[in-house]
Coordinates of C-alpha atoms in Angstrom, one line a residue:
Chain S
M1 CA -44.8 -13.3 -4.7
I2 CA -41.6 -13.6 -2.8
E3 CA -38.9 -10.9 -2.9
L4 CA -35.4 -11.1 -1.5
R5 CA -33.7 -7.8 -1.3
N6 CA -29.9 -7.6 -0.7
V7 CA -30.2 -10.6 1.6
T8 CA -26.9 -11.3 3.4
K9 CA -26.3 -13.8 6.1
T10 CA -23.0 -13.7 8.1
Y11 CA -22.5 -16.3 10.8
P12 CA -21.1 -15.2 14.1
N13 CA -17.7 -16.6 13.2
G14 CA -17.5 -14.3 10.2
T15 CA -18.2 -16.8 7.4
K16 CA -20.7 -15.6 4.8
G17 CA -23.7 -17.9 4.3
L18 CA -25.4 -15.7 1.8
S19 CA -24.2 -12.5 0.2
Q20 CA -26.2 -9.8 -1.6
I21 CA -29.0 -12.0 -2.9
N22 CA -31.7 -10.4 -5.0
L23 CA -34.5 -12.6 -6.3
T24 CA -38.2 -12.2 -7.2
I25 CA -40.3 -15.3 -7.3
E26 CA -43.7 -15.2 -8.9
K27 CA -46.7 -17.1 -7.9
G28 CA -46.9 -20.6 -9.4
E29 CA -43.2 -20.9 -10.3
F30 CA -41.4 -24.2 -9.8
I31 CA -37.9 -23.3 -8.9
A32 CA -35.0 -25.6 -8.3
I33 CA -32.0 -24.3 -6.4
V34 CA -28.8 -26.2 -7.3
G35 CA -25.3 -25.9 -6.0
L36 CA -22.5 -27.9 -4.4
S37 CA -22.9 -28.8 -0.7
G38 CA -22.1 -25.8 1.4
A39 CA -23.1 -23.4 -1.3
G40 CA -25.9 -22.0 0.9
K41 CA -29.0 -23.7 -0.6
S42 CA -30.4 -24.7 2.7
T43 CA -29.6 -21.4 4.3
L44 CA -31.4 -19.5 1.5
L45 CA -34.5 -21.7 1.8
R46 CA -34.6 -21.4 5.6
S47 CA -34.3 -17.7 5.4
I48 CA -37.5 -17.5 3.4
N49 CA -39.6 -18.7 6.3
R50 CA -37.2 -17.4 8.8
L51 CA -36.1 -20.7 10.3
H52 CA -32.8 -18.8 9.9
D53 CA -32.4 -15.1 10.6
I54 CA -30.6 -13.0 8.0
T55 CA -28.1 -10.3 9.0
E56 CA -28.8 -7.8 6.2
G57 CA -31.5 -7.1 3.7
E58 CA -35.2 -7.9 3.7
I59 CA -37.5 -10.7 2.6
L60 CA -41.0 -9.9 1.6
I61 CA -43.8 -12.5 1.3
D62 CA -46.8 -11.1 -0.7
G63 CA -45.6 -7.6 0.2
K64 CA -45.2 -8.3 4.0
S65 CA -41.8 -8.3 5.5
I66 CA -41.1 -11.6 7.3
T67 CA -37.8 -10.1 8.4
K68 CA -39.5 -7.6 10.6
A69 CA -42.5 -9.7 11.7
K70 CA -42.8 -10.9 15.3
G71 CA -45.0 -13.2 17.3
K72 CA -48.5 -13.7 15.8
E73 CA -47.6 -11.8 12.6
L74 CA -44.7 -14.1 12.0
R75 CA -46.8 -17.2 12.6
M76 CA -49.4 -15.9 10.2
I77 CA -46.9 -15.5 7.4
R78 CA -45.3 -18.9 8.2
R79 CA -48.8 -20.5 8.1
N80 CA -48.9 -19.8 4.4
I81 CA -45.5 -21.3 3.7
G82 CA -45.3 -25.1 3.9
M83 CA -41.9 -26.8 4.4
I84 CA -40.7 -30.3 3.4
F85 CA -37.5 -31.7 4.8
Q86 CA -34.8 -34.2 3.8
S87 CA -35.5 -36.2 7.0
F88 CA -39.4 -35.8 6.7
N89 CA -39.6 -34.5 10.3
L90 CA -42.8 -36.4 11.2
V91 CA -43.6 -37.4 14.7
K92 CA -42.8 -41.1 14.3
R93 CA -44.8 -42.4 17.3
T94 CA -48.1 -40.9 16.2
T95 CA -50.5 -41.7 13.4
V96 CA -50.2 -40.4 9.9
L97 CA -53.5 -38.6 10.3
R98 CA -52.4 -36.8 13.4
N99 CA -49.2 -35.8 11.7
V100 CA -51.2 -34.3 8.8
L101 CA -53.6 -32.5 11.2
A102 CA -50.6 -31.0 12.9
G103 CA -50.3 -28.8 9.8
R104 CA -53.6 -27.2 10.8
V105 CA -52.7 -25.9 14.3
G106 CA -51.8 -22.5 13.0
Y107 CA -55.4 -21.9 12.2
H108 CA -56.7 -22.6 15.7
S109 CA -56.4 -21.2 19.2
V110 CA -53.9 -22.8 21.6
P111 CA -56.5 -24.2 24.1
R112 CA -58.5 -25.8 21.2
T113 CA -55.4 -27.6 19.8
L114 CA -54.3 -28.6 23.3
L115 CA -57.5 -30.7 23.5
G116 CA -56.7 -32.1 20.0
M117 CA -60.2 -31.2 18.9
F118 CA -60.1 -30.5 15.1
P119 CA -63.3 -29.4 13.3
K120 CA -64.8 -31.7 10.7
E121 CA -63.6 -29.6 7.9
D122 CA -60.0 -30.1 9.1
M123 CA -60.5 -33.9 9.1
E124 CA -61.9 -33.6 5.5
L125 CA -58.9 -31.5 4.5
A126 CA -56.5 -34.0 6.0
F127 CA -58.1 -36.9 4.2
Q128 CA -58.2 -35.0 0.9
A129 CA -54.5 -34.2 1.3
L130 CA -53.6 -37.8 2.0
D131 CA -55.8 -38.8 -1.0
R132 CA -53.9 -36.4 -3.3
V133 CA -50.6 -38.1 -2.5
N134 CA -52.2 -41.6 -2.7
I135 CA -51.6 -42.7 0.9
V136 CA -55.0 -42.4 2.4
Q137 CA -55.1 -46.1 3.3
K138 CA -52.3 -45.5 5.8
A139 CA -54.2 -42.7 7.7
Y140 CA -54.3 -44.7 11.0
S141 CA -50.9 -46.3 10.7
R142 CA -48.1 -45.1 12.9
A143 CA -45.7 -42.9 10.9
D144 CA -42.7 -45.1 11.7
E145 CA -44.3 -48.1 10.0
L146 CA -44.1 -46.3 6.6
S147 CA -41.2 -46.4 4.2
G148 CA -39.1 -43.3 3.5
G149 CA -41.0 -42.4 0.3
Q150 CA -44.4 -42.9 2.0
Q151 CA -43.2 -40.7 5.0
Q152 CA -42.2 -37.9 2.6
R153 CA -45.6 -38.1 1.0
V154 CA -47.2 -37.8 4.4
A155 CA -45.0 -34.7 4.9
I156 CA -46.4 -33.3 1.6
A157 CA -49.9 -34.0 2.8
R158 CA -49.2 -32.1 6.0
V159 CA -48.2 -29.1 3.8
L160 CA -51.4 -29.5 1.7
A161 CA -53.6 -29.6 4.8
Q162 CA -51.8 -26.5 6.0
E163 CA -53.2 -24.9 2.8
A164 CA -49.9 -23.3 2.1
K165 CA -49.5 -21.0 -0.8
V166 CA -45.7 -21.7 -1.1
I167 CA -43.9 -24.9 -0.6
L168 CA -40.2 -24.9 0.4
A169 CA -38.6 -28.3 0.0
D170 CA -35.1 -28.8 1.4
E171 CA -33.5 -31.7 -0.4
P172 CA -36.8 -33.6 -0.3
V173 CA -35.4 -36.7 -2.2
A174 CA -31.9 -36.8 -0.8
S175 CA -32.6 -39.9 1.4
L176 CA -34.8 -41.7 -1.1
D177 CA -34.0 -44.2 -3.9
P178 CA -34.4 -43.2 -7.6
L179 CA -37.8 -44.8 -7.9
T180 CA -39.4 -43.1 -4.9
T181 CA -37.5 -39.9 -5.9
K182 CA -39.6 -39.9 -9.1
Q183 CA -42.8 -40.5 -7.2
V184 CA -42.2 -37.7 -4.7
M185 CA -41.0 -35.2 -7.4
D186 CA -44.1 -36.1 -9.5
D187 CA -46.3 -35.4 -6.5
L188 CA -44.7 -32.0 -6.0
K189 CA -44.9 -31.1 -9.7
R190 CA -48.6 -32.2 -9.8
I191 CA -49.5 -30.1 -6.8
N192 CA -47.6 -27.2 -8.3
T193 CA -49.5 -27.2 -11.5
E194 CA -52.9 -28.2 -10.2
L195 CA -53.1 -26.0 -7.1
E196 CA -50.7 -23.3 -8.4
I197 CA -48.6 -23.5 -5.3
T198 CA -45.3 -21.8 -5.7
T199 CA -42.6 -24.4 -5.1
I200 CA -39.0 -23.9 -4.3
V201 CA -36.9 -27.1 -4.1
N202 CA -33.3 -27.6 -3.2
L203 CA -31.8 -30.3 -5.3
H204 CA -28.4 -31.9 -5.6
F205 CA -29.0 -33.5 -9.0
I206 CA -28.8 -31.1 -11.9
D207 CA -30.7 -33.3 -14.3
L208 CA -33.5 -33.8 -11.8
A209 CA -33.8 -30.0 -11.5
R210 CA -34.0 -29.7 -15.3
Q211 CA -36.6 -32.4 -15.5
Y212 CA -39.1 -30.8 -13.0
A213 CA -38.3 -27.1 -12.6
T214 CA -39.4 -24.1 -14.7
R215 CA -36.6 -22.0 -13.5
I216 CA -33.2 -22.9 -12.0
I217 CA -31.2 -20.9 -9.5
G218 CA -27.5 -21.8 -9.1
L219 CA -25.7 -20.9 -5.9
Q220 CA -22.0 -20.9 -5.2
A221 CA -20.4 -19.7 -2.0
G222 CA -23.6 -17.9 -1.0
E223 CA -24.0 -16.0 -4.3
V224 CA -26.4 -16.5 -7.1
V225 CA -24.3 -17.6 -10.0
F226 CA -27.1 -18.7 -12.3
D227 CA -30.7 -17.7 -12.6
G228 CA -32.6 -18.7 -15.7
P229 CA -34.9 -21.0 -17.5
V230 CA -34.2 -24.8 -17.7
S231 CA -33.1 -24.5 -21.4
E232 CA -30.1 -22.4 -20.4
A233 CA -29.0 -24.6 -17.5
T234 CA -26.9 -27.0 -19.6
D235 CA -24.1 -29.2 -18.3
E236 CA -21.7 -27.1 -20.2
R237 CA -23.0 -23.9 -18.5
F238 CA -22.6 -25.5 -15.0
A239 CA -19.2 -26.9 -15.9
E240 CA -18.2 -23.3 -16.6
I241 CA -19.7 -22.0 -13.3
Y242 CA -18.2 -24.8 -11.2
G243 CA -14.9 -24.5 -13.0
R244 CA -14.9 -28.2 -13.7
P245 CA -17.0 -30.8 -15.6
I246 CA -20.2 -32.0 -14.1
Q247 CA -19.5 -35.1 -12.1
Q248 CA -21.4 -38.3 -12.3
D249 CA -22.8 -38.1 -8.7
E250 CA -24.4 -34.8 -9.6
L251 CA -26.6 -36.5 -12.1
L252 CA -29.4 -38.8 -10.9
E253 CA -29.5 -41.0 -14.0
E254 CA -25.8 -41.6 -13.8
A255 CA -25.8 -42.3 -10.1
A256 CA -28.7 -44.7 -10.5
V257 CA -26.8 -46.9 -13.0
Chain Y
M1 CA 4.9 -66.2 1.9
K2 CA 7.3 -64.6 4.3
A3 CA 9.2 -62.8 1.6
Q4 CA 6.0 -61.4 0.3
S5 CA 4.9 -60.0 3.6
E6 CA 8.3 -58.4 4.0
L7 CA 8.0 -56.8 0.6
R8 CA 4.8 -55.1 1.5
Q9 CA 5.5 -52.0 3.4
Q10 CA 4.1 -52.1 6.9
P11 CA 1.9 -49.1 7.7
L12 CA 2.7 -47.4 11.0
R13 CA 0.6 -49.0 13.7
P14 CA -0.5 -46.9 16.7
K15 CA 1.0 -47.9 20.0
A16 CA -1.4 -49.5 22.5
P17 CA -2.4 -47.0 25.1
V18 CA -0.7 -47.2 28.4
K19 CA -2.8 -48.9 31.1
I20 CA -1.2 -47.3 34.1
K21 CA -4.3 -45.0 34.5
H22 CA -6.5 -48.0 35.1
Y23 CA -4.3 -49.5 37.8
F24 CA -4.0 -46.1 39.4
T25 CA -7.9 -45.8 39.5
V26 CA -8.2 -49.2 41.1
A27 CA -5.6 -48.4 43.7
I28 CA -7.3 -45.1 44.6
V29 CA -10.7 -46.8 44.9
L30 CA -9.3 -49.5 47.2
L31 CA -7.6 -46.9 49.3
L32 CA -10.8 -45.0 49.7
L33 CA -12.7 -48.1 50.8
W34 CA -10.0 -49.1 53.3
G35 CA -9.9 -45.5 54.6
S36 CA -13.7 -45.3 55.0
A37 CA -13.8 -48.6 56.9
V38 CA -11.0 -47.4 59.3
Q39 CA -12.7 -44.1 59.9
T40 CA -16.1 -45.5 60.6
E41 CA -14.6 -48.3 62.8
A42 CA -16.4 -51.0 60.7
T43 CA -14.6 -54.2 61.0
F44 CA -15.3 -57.8 60.1
G45 CA -14.6 -58.8 63.7
E46 CA -17.5 -56.8 64.9
L47 CA -19.8 -58.1 62.2
I48 CA -19.0 -61.7 63.4
Q49 CA -19.4 -60.8 67.0
G50 CA -22.8 -59.3 66.3
L51 CA -24.0 -62.5 64.6
P52 CA -25.4 -64.1 67.8
N53 CA -27.4 -61.0 68.5
M54 CA -28.9 -61.1 65.0
L55 CA -29.9 -64.7 65.4
D56 CA -31.6 -63.8 68.8
L57 CA -33.5 -61.1 67.1
L58 CA -34.5 -63.4 64.3
K59 CA -35.6 -66.0 66.8
E60 CA -37.8 -63.5 68.6
M61 CA -39.3 -62.5 65.2
F62 CA -40.6 -66.0 64.7
P63 CA -43.3 -67.1 64.7
P64 CA -44.8 -63.8 63.4
K65 CA -47.9 -62.6 65.2
W66 CA -50.4 -62.9 62.4
S67 CA -53.3 -61.5 64.4
Y68 CA -51.5 -58.1 64.3
L69 CA -52.3 -58.0 60.6
D70 CA -55.7 -56.4 61.3
N71 CA -54.1 -53.5 63.1
I72 CA -51.7 -52.5 60.3
W73 CA -53.8 -52.9 57.1
A74 CA -55.2 -49.4 57.4
A75 CA -51.6 -48.0 57.8
M76 CA -50.4 -50.0 54.9
L77 CA -53.1 -48.7 52.6
E78 CA -52.4 -45.2 53.8
T79 CA -48.7 -45.7 52.8
I80 CA -49.8 -46.6 49.3
R81 CA -52.2 -43.7 49.1
M82 CA -49.4 -41.4 50.3
A83 CA -47.1 -42.7 47.5
L84 CA -49.8 -42.4 44.9
L85 CA -50.8 -38.8 45.8
G86 CA -47.2 -37.7 46.3
T87 CA -46.0 -39.1 43.0
T88 CA -49.0 -37.6 41.1
L89 CA -48.5 -34.2 42.6
G90 CA -44.8 -34.3 42.0
A91 CA -45.3 -35.5 38.4
I92 CA -47.6 -32.6 37.6
L93 CA -45.2 -30.1 39.1
A94 CA -42.3 -31.7 37.2
I95 CA -43.7 -31.0 33.8
P96 CA -43.1 -27.2 33.6
V97 CA -39.8 -27.7 35.5
A98 CA -38.5 -30.3 33.1
L99 CA -39.5 -28.1 30.1
L100 CA -37.8 -25.1 31.5
S101 CA -34.6 -27.1 32.3
A102 CA -34.2 -28.6 28.8
A103 CA -31.8 -26.5 26.7
N104 CA -33.4 -27.4 23.5
I105 CA -36.8 -26.2 24.6
A106 CA -36.2 -23.3 27.0
K107 CA -33.4 -22.2 24.6
R108 CA -32.2 -19.3 26.8
K109 CA -29.4 -19.9 29.2
W110 CA -30.8 -17.4 31.7
I111 CA -33.9 -19.6 32.0
Y112 CA -32.5 -23.2 32.1
Y113 CA -29.4 -22.6 34.2
P114 CA -31.2 -21.1 37.3
V115 CA -34.1 -23.7 37.0
R116 CA -31.6 -26.6 36.9
F117 CA -29.7 -25.1 39.8
L118 CA -32.9 -25.0 41.9
L119 CA -33.7 -28.5 40.7
N120 CA -30.4 -29.8 41.9
L121 CA -30.8 -28.0 45.2
V122 CA -34.1 -29.7 45.8
R123 CA -32.6 -33.1 44.9
T124 CA -29.9 -32.8 47.5
V125 CA -32.4 -32.8 50.4
P126 CA -33.1 -36.4 51.5
D127 CA -36.8 -37.4 51.6
L128 CA -36.7 -38.2 55.3
L129 CA -35.4 -34.8 56.1
L130 CA -38.1 -33.2 53.9
A131 CA -40.7 -35.2 55.8
A132 CA -39.3 -34.1 59.2
L133 CA -39.4 -30.4 58.0
F134 CA -43.0 -30.7 56.8
V135 CA -44.0 -32.4 60.0
A136 CA -42.6 -29.4 61.8
I137 CA -44.7 -27.1 59.6
F138 CA -48.0 -29.1 59.2
G139 CA -47.9 -31.3 62.3
L140 CA -48.1 -35.1 62.5
G141 CA -50.0 -37.1 59.9
A142 CA -50.0 -38.2 56.2
L143 CA -50.1 -34.7 54.8
P144 CA -46.5 -33.8 55.5
G145 CA -45.5 -37.2 54.1
I146 CA -47.4 -36.6 50.9
F147 CA -45.7 -33.2 50.5
A148 CA -42.3 -34.7 51.1
L149 CA -42.9 -37.4 48.5
A150 CA -44.2 -34.7 46.1
I151 CA -41.0 -32.6 46.4
F152 CA -38.8 -35.7 46.1
S153 CA -40.8 -36.9 43.1
L154 CA -40.6 -33.5 41.4
G155 CA -36.8 -33.6 41.7
L156 CA -36.4 -37.1 40.3
I157 CA -39.0 -36.9 37.5
A158 CA -38.0 -33.5 36.4
K159 CA -34.3 -34.5 36.2
L160 CA -34.9 -37.7 34.3
S161 CA -37.4 -36.0 32.0
Y162 CA -35.3 -33.0 31.0
E163 CA -32.4 -35.3 30.2
A164 CA -34.8 -37.4 28.0
L165 CA -36.2 -34.1 26.5
E166 CA -32.7 -33.1 25.4
T167 CA -32.4 -36.3 23.3
I168 CA -35.6 -35.9 21.3
D169 CA -35.6 -35.5 17.5
P170 CA -35.6 -31.8 16.8
G171 CA -37.2 -32.4 13.3
P172 CA -40.9 -32.3 14.3
L173 CA -40.2 -29.1 16.3
E174 CA -38.7 -27.5 13.3
A175 CA -41.6 -28.7 11.1
M176 CA -44.2 -27.2 13.6
T177 CA -42.3 -23.9 13.8
A178 CA -42.3 -23.7 10.0
A179 CA -46.1 -24.4 9.9
G180 CA -46.6 -21.3 12.0
A181 CA -47.4 -23.0 15.3
H182 CA -47.5 -21.2 18.7
P183 CA -44.7 -22.2 21.1
I184 CA -47.2 -24.1 23.2
Q185 CA -48.5 -25.9 20.1
I186 CA -45.0 -26.8 19.1
I187 CA -44.5 -28.4 22.5
N188 CA -47.9 -30.2 22.3
Y189 CA -47.5 -31.5 18.8
G190 CA -43.7 -31.8 18.5
V191 CA -42.4 -32.6 22.0
V192 CA -45.3 -34.4 23.9
P193 CA -45.7 -37.4 21.6
Q194 CA -42.0 -38.0 21.7
I195 CA -41.6 -37.8 25.4
R196 CA -44.9 -39.2 26.7
P197 CA -43.9 -42.9 27.0
H198 CA -40.6 -41.9 28.7
F199 CA -42.4 -39.6 31.1
I200 CA -45.0 -42.3 32.1
S201 CA -42.2 -44.7 32.7
F202 CA -40.4 -42.3 34.9
V203 CA -43.5 -41.6 36.9
L204 CA -44.1 -45.4 37.5
Y205 CA -40.5 -45.8 38.5
T206 CA -40.8 -42.9 40.9
F207 CA -44.0 -44.5 42.3
E208 CA -42.0 -47.7 43.0
I209 CA -39.4 -45.8 44.9
N210 CA -42.1 -43.7 46.8
V211 CA -43.9 -46.8 48.1
R212 CA -40.6 -47.9 49.7
A213 CA -39.8 -44.3 50.9
A214 CA -43.4 -43.9 52.3
A215 CA -42.9 -47.0 54.4
V216 CA -40.2 -45.3 56.5
L217 CA -41.6 -41.8 56.6
G218 CA -43.7 -42.7 59.6
L219 CA -40.4 -42.8 61.6
V220 CA -40.5 -39.0 61.7
G221 CA -44.2 -38.9 62.2
A222 CA -45.2 -38.3 58.6
G223 CA -47.9 -41.0 58.4
G224 CA -48.0 -44.5 56.9
I225 CA -46.8 -47.9 58.1
G226 CA -43.5 -46.5 59.4
H227 CA -45.1 -45.4 62.6
Y228 CA -45.8 -49.0 63.5
Y229 CA -42.2 -49.9 63.0
E230 CA -41.2 -47.4 65.7
V231 CA -43.9 -48.6 68.1
T232 CA -43.3 -52.3 67.8
L233 CA -39.5 -51.9 67.9
G234 CA -39.8 -49.6 70.9
F235 CA -41.8 -52.2 72.8
L236 CA -39.5 -55.0 71.7
E237 CA -42.5 -56.7 70.0
Y238 CA -40.4 -58.3 67.3
D239 CA -43.1 -60.8 66.3
K240 CA -45.2 -57.8 65.3
T241 CA -42.4 -56.1 63.5
C242 CA -41.9 -59.2 61.5
I243 CA -45.5 -59.0 60.2
I244 CA -45.0 -55.4 59.2
I245 CA -41.8 -56.3 57.3
I246 CA -43.6 -59.2 55.6
V247 CA -46.5 -57.1 54.5
T248 CA -44.3 -54.2 53.4
L249 CA -42.1 -56.6 51.4
A250 CA -45.2 -58.2 49.7
V251 CA -46.7 -54.9 48.8
V252 CA -43.4 -53.4 47.5
L253 CA -42.7 -56.6 45.4
L254 CA -46.2 -56.6 44.0
I255 CA -46.1 -52.9 43.0
D256 CA -42.6 -53.2 41.6
Y257 CA -43.7 -56.2 39.5
I258 CA -46.8 -54.5 38.1
S259 CA -45.0 -51.2 37.5
S260 CA -42.0 -52.8 35.7
K261 CA -44.3 -54.9 33.5
L262 CA -46.2 -51.7 32.5
R263 CA -42.9 -49.9 31.8
E264 CA -41.7 -52.8 29.6
K265 CA -44.8 -52.3 27.5
L266 CA -44.3 -48.6 27.2
I267 CA -40.9 -48.4 25.5

């Protein structure tokens, strides 16, 4: 369970990134965070694993405060939270397998990982993870030889090998075409239902959010302006929130045509 | 046609920038060159007057005394060994220095500014002066030469590496941080794979330079082939000097060739 209590983020220049956010996210939920660019979607997601520090409030992960955690304690909390990025963030010069194994380093001592010696179980986990996203054939290819969609699936495998209990995905399909978008979102959804991994995805497309999520959170200027089930997140409702009709480029189906 | 183009309203075009700055720069550079020549009393007249002397020297250099080759092989090999050890030692020392100098890795200004300052300080000392200093400390021989080359290599490799470090993709570092990796693990898995080929290339390049540098370190008593330059020149045995020059040239060319081929393969 993830709890955000009165979370506020003010940048040094005074602009508010997030203001007074209160959310409770239960285990196994598939949440889509939608909003215009600059609404604070990415800031919110990166606050959860503390890639960004918040200025007020507190964030609890399974009852432990990540806001107050330091050093090893912080790393232990982060180990349970996998992250997927818009630009994949793989090491391009190394093999797919090594990229996936990199997700395991949090479980081992520094000297052991310096030698690159991973136990057999880790290799097994890595291969299983690659199998789950149907990319096991590419295990020994260099990451930069893969297409964008394949690289994103490797990134998902890295999170699976990490044995994360939560997945944060920051615009995971923003640099992919509609077909690979569907494959990657299908993978995320399957992992969410099969392994009961809580998944929080930032999405630009409202229809994509409706298609995959169980709950939608709408952000505007750093505030939660919508929080409810998919059935309530209609175009009309969002038109009301945004103060203008939903535009074509905010819908994947329309943009694809 | 003409009428049509007149009808279309012409958008305002920006004025071409004034070129006076370029002319000014060229004038200043020329002035500096001329001034330097006057101050150092370097004239073309003297160059031409010196030509006969140069020809005499060349005449005395030929035919080279090939038998002298046996005497200098050991010193030539020592030169290469000095370059090898100096470069390796410097490369190892350069790793932490480069990491601490890179703003994206050290992150804190109070770390990377002082380290960079020290690095720049080290780089201002010429290698020959370093060698002379170490000879004063450790005495004659190859050891002071190796230390001098190590310090020189440290400066060069650390400088090139930290600049390369600052251009790496921050994505993998962010991903490793998010996965709960220890700072050393972040460097090992996010930074090292990105910088490794560049680093090896810098080390090879430094080795090329060090072979050439090691060849003259003997002039200040820091071992290697340089000692033989001094001796043969001192006794006016130019035919022997010629052999040393030929051997040095051959070795440097060979090492440069191999090293640059290797570097091509890396990046």
